[in-house]
JSON list of C-alpha atoms in Angstrom, two decimals:
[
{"chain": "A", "resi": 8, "resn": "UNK", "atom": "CA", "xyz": [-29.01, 4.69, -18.85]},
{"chain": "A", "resi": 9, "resn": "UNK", "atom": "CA", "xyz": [-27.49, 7.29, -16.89]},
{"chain": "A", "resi": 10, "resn": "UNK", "atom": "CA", "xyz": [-23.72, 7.40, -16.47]},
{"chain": "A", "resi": 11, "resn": "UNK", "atom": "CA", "xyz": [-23.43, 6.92, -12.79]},
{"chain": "A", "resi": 12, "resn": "UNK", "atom": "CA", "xyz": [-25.40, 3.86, -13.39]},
{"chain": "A", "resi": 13, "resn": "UNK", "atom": "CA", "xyz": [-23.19, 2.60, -16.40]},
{"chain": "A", "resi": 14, "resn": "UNK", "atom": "CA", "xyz": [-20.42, 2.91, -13.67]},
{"chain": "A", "resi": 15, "resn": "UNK", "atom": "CA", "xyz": [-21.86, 1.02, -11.19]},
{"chain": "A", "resi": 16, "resn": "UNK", "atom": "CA", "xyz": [-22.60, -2.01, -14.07]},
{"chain": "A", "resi": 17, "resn": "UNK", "atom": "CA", "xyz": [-19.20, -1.58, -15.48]},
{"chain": "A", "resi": 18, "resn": "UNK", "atom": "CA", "xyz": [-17.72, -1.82, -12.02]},
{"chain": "A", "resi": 19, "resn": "UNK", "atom": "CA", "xyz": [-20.00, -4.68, -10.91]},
{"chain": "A", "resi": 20, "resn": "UNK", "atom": "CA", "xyz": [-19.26, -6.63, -14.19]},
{"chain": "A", "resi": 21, "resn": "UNK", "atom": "CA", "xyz": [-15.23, -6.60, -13.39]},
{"chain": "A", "resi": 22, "resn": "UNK", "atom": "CA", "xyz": [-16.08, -7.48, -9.69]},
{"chain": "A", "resi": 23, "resn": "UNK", "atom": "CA", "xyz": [-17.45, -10.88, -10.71]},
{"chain": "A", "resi": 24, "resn": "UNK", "atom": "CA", "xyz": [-14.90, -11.55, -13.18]},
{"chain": "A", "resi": 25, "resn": "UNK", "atom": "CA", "xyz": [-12.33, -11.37, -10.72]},
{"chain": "A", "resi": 26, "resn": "UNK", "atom": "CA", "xyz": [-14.32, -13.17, -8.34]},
{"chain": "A", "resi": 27, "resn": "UNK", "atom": "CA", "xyz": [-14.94, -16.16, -10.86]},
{"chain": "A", "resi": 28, "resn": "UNK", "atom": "CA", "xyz": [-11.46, -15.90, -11.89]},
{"chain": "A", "resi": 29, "resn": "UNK", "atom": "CA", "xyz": [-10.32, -16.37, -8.52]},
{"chain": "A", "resi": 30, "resn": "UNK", "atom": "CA", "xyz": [-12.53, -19.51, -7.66]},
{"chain": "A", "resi": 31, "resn": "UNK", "atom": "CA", "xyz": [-12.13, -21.55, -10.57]},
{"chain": "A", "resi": 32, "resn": "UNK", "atom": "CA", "xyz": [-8.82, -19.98, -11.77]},
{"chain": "A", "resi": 33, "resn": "UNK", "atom": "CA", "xyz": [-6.12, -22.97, -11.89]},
{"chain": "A", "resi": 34, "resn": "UNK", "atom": "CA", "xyz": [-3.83, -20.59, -9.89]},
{"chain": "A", "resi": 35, "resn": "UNK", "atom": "CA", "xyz": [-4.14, -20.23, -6.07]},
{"chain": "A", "resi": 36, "resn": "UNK", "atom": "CA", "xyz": [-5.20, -16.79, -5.58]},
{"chain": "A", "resi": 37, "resn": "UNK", "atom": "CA", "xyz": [-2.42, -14.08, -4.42]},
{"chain": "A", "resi": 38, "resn": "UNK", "atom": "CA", "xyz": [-2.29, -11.01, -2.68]},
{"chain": "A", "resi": 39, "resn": "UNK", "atom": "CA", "xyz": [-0.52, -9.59, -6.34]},
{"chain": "A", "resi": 40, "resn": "UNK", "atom": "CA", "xyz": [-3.41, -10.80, -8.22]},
{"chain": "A", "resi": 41, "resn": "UNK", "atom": "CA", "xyz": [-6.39, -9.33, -5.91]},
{"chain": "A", "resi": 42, "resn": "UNK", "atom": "CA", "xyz": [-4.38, -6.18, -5.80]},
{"chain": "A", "resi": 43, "resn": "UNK", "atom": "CA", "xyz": [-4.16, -5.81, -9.12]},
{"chain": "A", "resi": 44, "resn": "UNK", "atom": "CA", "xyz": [-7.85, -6.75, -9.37]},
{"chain": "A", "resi": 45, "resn": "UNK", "atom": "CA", "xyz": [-8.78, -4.05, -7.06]},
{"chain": "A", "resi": 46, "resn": "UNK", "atom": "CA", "xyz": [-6.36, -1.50, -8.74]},
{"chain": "A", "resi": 47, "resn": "UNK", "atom": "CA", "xyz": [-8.24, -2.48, -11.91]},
{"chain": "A", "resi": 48, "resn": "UNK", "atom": "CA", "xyz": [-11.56, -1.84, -10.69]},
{"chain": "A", "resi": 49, "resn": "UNK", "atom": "CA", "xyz": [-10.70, 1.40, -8.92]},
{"chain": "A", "resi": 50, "resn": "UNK", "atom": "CA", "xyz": [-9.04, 2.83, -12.46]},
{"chain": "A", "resi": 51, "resn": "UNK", "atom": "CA", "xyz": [-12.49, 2.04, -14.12]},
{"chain": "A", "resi": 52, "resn": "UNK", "atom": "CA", "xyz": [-14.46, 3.44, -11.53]},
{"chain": "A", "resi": 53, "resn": "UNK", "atom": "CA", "xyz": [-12.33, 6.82, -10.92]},
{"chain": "A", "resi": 54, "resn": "UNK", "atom": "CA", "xyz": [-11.64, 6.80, -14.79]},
{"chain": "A", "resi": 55, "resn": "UNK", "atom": "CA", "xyz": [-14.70, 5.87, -16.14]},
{"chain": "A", "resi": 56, "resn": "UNK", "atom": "CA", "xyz": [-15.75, 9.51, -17.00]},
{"chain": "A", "resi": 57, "resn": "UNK", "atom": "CA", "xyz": [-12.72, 9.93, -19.38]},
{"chain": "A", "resi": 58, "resn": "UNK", "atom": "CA", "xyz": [-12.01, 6.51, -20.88]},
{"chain": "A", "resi": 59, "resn": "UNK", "atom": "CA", "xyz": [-15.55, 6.06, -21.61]},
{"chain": "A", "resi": 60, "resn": "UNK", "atom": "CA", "xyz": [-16.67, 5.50, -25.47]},
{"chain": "A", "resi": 61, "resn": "UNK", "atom": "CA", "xyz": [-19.96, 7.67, -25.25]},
{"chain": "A", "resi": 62, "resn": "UNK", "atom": "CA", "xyz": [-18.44, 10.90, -26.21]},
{"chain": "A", "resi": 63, "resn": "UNK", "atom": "CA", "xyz": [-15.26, 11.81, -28.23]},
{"chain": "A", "resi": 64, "resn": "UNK", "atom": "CA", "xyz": [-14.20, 14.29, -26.05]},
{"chain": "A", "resi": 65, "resn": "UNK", "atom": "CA", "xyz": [-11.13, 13.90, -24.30]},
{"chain": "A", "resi": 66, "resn": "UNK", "atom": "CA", "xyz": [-10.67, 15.23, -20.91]},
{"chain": "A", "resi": 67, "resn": "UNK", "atom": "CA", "xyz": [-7.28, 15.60, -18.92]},
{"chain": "A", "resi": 68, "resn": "UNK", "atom": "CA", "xyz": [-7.96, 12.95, -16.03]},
{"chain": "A", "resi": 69, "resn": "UNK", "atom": "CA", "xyz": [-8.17, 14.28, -12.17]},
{"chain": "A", "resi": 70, "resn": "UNK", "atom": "CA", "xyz": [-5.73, 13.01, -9.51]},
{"chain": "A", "resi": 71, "resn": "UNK", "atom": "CA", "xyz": [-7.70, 10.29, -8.35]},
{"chain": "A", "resi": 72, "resn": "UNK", "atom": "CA", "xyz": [-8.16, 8.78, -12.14]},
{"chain": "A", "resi": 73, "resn": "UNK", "atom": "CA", "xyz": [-4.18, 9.14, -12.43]},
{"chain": "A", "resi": 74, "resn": "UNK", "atom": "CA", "xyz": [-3.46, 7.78, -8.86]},
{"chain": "A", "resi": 75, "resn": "UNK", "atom": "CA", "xyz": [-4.62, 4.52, -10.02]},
{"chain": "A", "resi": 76, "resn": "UNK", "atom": "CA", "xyz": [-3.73, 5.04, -14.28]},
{"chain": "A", "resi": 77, "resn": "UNK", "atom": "CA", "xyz": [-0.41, 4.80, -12.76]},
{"chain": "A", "resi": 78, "resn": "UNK", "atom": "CA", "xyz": [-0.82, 1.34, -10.67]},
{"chain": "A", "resi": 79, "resn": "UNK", "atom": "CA", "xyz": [-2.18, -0.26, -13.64]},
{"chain": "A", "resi": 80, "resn": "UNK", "atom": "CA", "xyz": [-0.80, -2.22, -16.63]},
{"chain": "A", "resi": 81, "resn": "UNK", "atom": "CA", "xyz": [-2.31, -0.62, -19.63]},
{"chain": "A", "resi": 82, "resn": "UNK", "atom": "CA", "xyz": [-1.36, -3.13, -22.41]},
{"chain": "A", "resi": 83, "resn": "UNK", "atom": "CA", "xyz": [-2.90, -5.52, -20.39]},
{"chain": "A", "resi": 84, "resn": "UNK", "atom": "CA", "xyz": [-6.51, -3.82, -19.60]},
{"chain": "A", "resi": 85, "resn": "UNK", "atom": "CA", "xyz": [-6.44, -2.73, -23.21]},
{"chain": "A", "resi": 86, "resn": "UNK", "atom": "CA", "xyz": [-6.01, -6.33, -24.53]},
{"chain": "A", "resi": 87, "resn": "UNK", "atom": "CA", "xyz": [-9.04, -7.60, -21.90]},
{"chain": "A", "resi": 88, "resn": "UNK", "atom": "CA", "xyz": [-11.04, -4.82, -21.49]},
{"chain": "A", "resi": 89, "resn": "UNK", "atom": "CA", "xyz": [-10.95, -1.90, -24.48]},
{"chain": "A", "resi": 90, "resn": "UNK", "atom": "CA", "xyz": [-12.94, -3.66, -27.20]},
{"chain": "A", "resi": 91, "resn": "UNK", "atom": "CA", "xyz": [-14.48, 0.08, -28.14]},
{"chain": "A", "resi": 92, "resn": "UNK", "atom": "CA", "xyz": [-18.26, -0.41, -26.92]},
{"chain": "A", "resi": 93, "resn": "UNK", "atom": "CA", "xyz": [-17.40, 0.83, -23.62]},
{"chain": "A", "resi": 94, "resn": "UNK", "atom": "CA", "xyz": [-13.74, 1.92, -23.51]},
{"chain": "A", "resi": 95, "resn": "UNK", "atom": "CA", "xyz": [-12.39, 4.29, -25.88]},
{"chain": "A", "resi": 96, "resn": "UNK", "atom": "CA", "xyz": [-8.67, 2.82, -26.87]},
{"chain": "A", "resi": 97, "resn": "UNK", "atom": "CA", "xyz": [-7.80, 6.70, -27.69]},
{"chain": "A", "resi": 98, "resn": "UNK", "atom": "CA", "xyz": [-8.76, 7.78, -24.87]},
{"chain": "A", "resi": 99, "resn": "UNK", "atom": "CA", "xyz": [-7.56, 4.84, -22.53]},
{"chain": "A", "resi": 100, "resn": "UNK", "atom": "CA", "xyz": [-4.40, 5.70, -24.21]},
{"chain": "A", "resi": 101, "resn": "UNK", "atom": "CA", "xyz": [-4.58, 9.83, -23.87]},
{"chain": "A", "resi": 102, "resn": "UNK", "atom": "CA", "xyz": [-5.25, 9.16, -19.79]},
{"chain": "A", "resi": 103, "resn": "UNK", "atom": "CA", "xyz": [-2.34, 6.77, -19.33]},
{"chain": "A", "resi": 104, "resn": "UNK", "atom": "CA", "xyz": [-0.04, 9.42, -21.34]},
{"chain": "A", "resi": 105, "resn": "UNK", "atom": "CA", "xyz": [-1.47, 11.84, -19.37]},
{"chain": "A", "resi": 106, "resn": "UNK", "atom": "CA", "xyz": [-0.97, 10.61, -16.06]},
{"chain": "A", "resi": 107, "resn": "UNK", "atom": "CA", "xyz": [2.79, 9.43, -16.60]},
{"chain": "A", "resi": 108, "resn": "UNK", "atom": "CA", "xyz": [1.82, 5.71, -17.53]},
{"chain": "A", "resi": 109, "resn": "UNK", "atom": "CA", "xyz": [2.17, 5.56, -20.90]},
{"chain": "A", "resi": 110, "resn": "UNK", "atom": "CA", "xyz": [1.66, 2.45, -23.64]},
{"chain": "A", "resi": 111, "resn": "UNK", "atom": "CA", "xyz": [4.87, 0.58, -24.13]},
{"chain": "A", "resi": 112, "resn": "UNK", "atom": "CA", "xyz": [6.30, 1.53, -27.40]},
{"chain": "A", "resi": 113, "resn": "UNK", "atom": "CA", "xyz": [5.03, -1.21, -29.91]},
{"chain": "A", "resi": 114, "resn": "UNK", "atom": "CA", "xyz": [1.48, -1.77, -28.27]},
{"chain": "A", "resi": 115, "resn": "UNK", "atom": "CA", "xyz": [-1.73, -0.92, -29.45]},
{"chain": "A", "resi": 116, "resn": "UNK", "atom": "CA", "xyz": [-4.50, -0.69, -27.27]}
]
């Protein structure tokens, strides 16, 4: 598989999530929550390049990637989404560092 096409998957995959979530969620759906969906989605798909487990390079992040590192709560997309076959924790955590969003002190990702 070629990257760009692991991006599109990745990005489709959290699409449908929040879609399903949404739907048959017990919560009425909020403007917060499909923000935060979308900010989500737009940190894996500008971000994807340097949170991504296929090499162990890390990369400093562009301004895009940070634009939306920053909207983000990391503890939380670690906990849901870094289980290490796709996201790299270490670099998940180097990006939000990086871009001035940094892991609570106490969290692991």
């Amino acid at each position: 598989m070629t990257v760009s096409h692991i991006h599109h998957v990745m990005l489709l995959t959290i699409l449908v999530v929040g879609v399903i979530d949404a739907a048959l969620g017990q919560h009425p759906p909020s403007t917060i929550a499909e923000s935060r969906c979308w900010d989500t989605a737009n940190f894996v798909v500008h971000c994807s390049t340097f949170i991504h487990s296929l090499d162990r390079n890390q990369h400093a992040p562009n301004k895009k990637c940070c634009s939306y590192a920053q909207k983000i709560d990391i503890a939380v997309f670690c906990k849901k989404f870094v289980t290490g076959e796709i996201f790299s924790s270490d670099k998940v955590v180097h990006v939000a560092r990086i871009c001035g969003n940094p892991l609570p002190k106490g969290s692991k990702c």
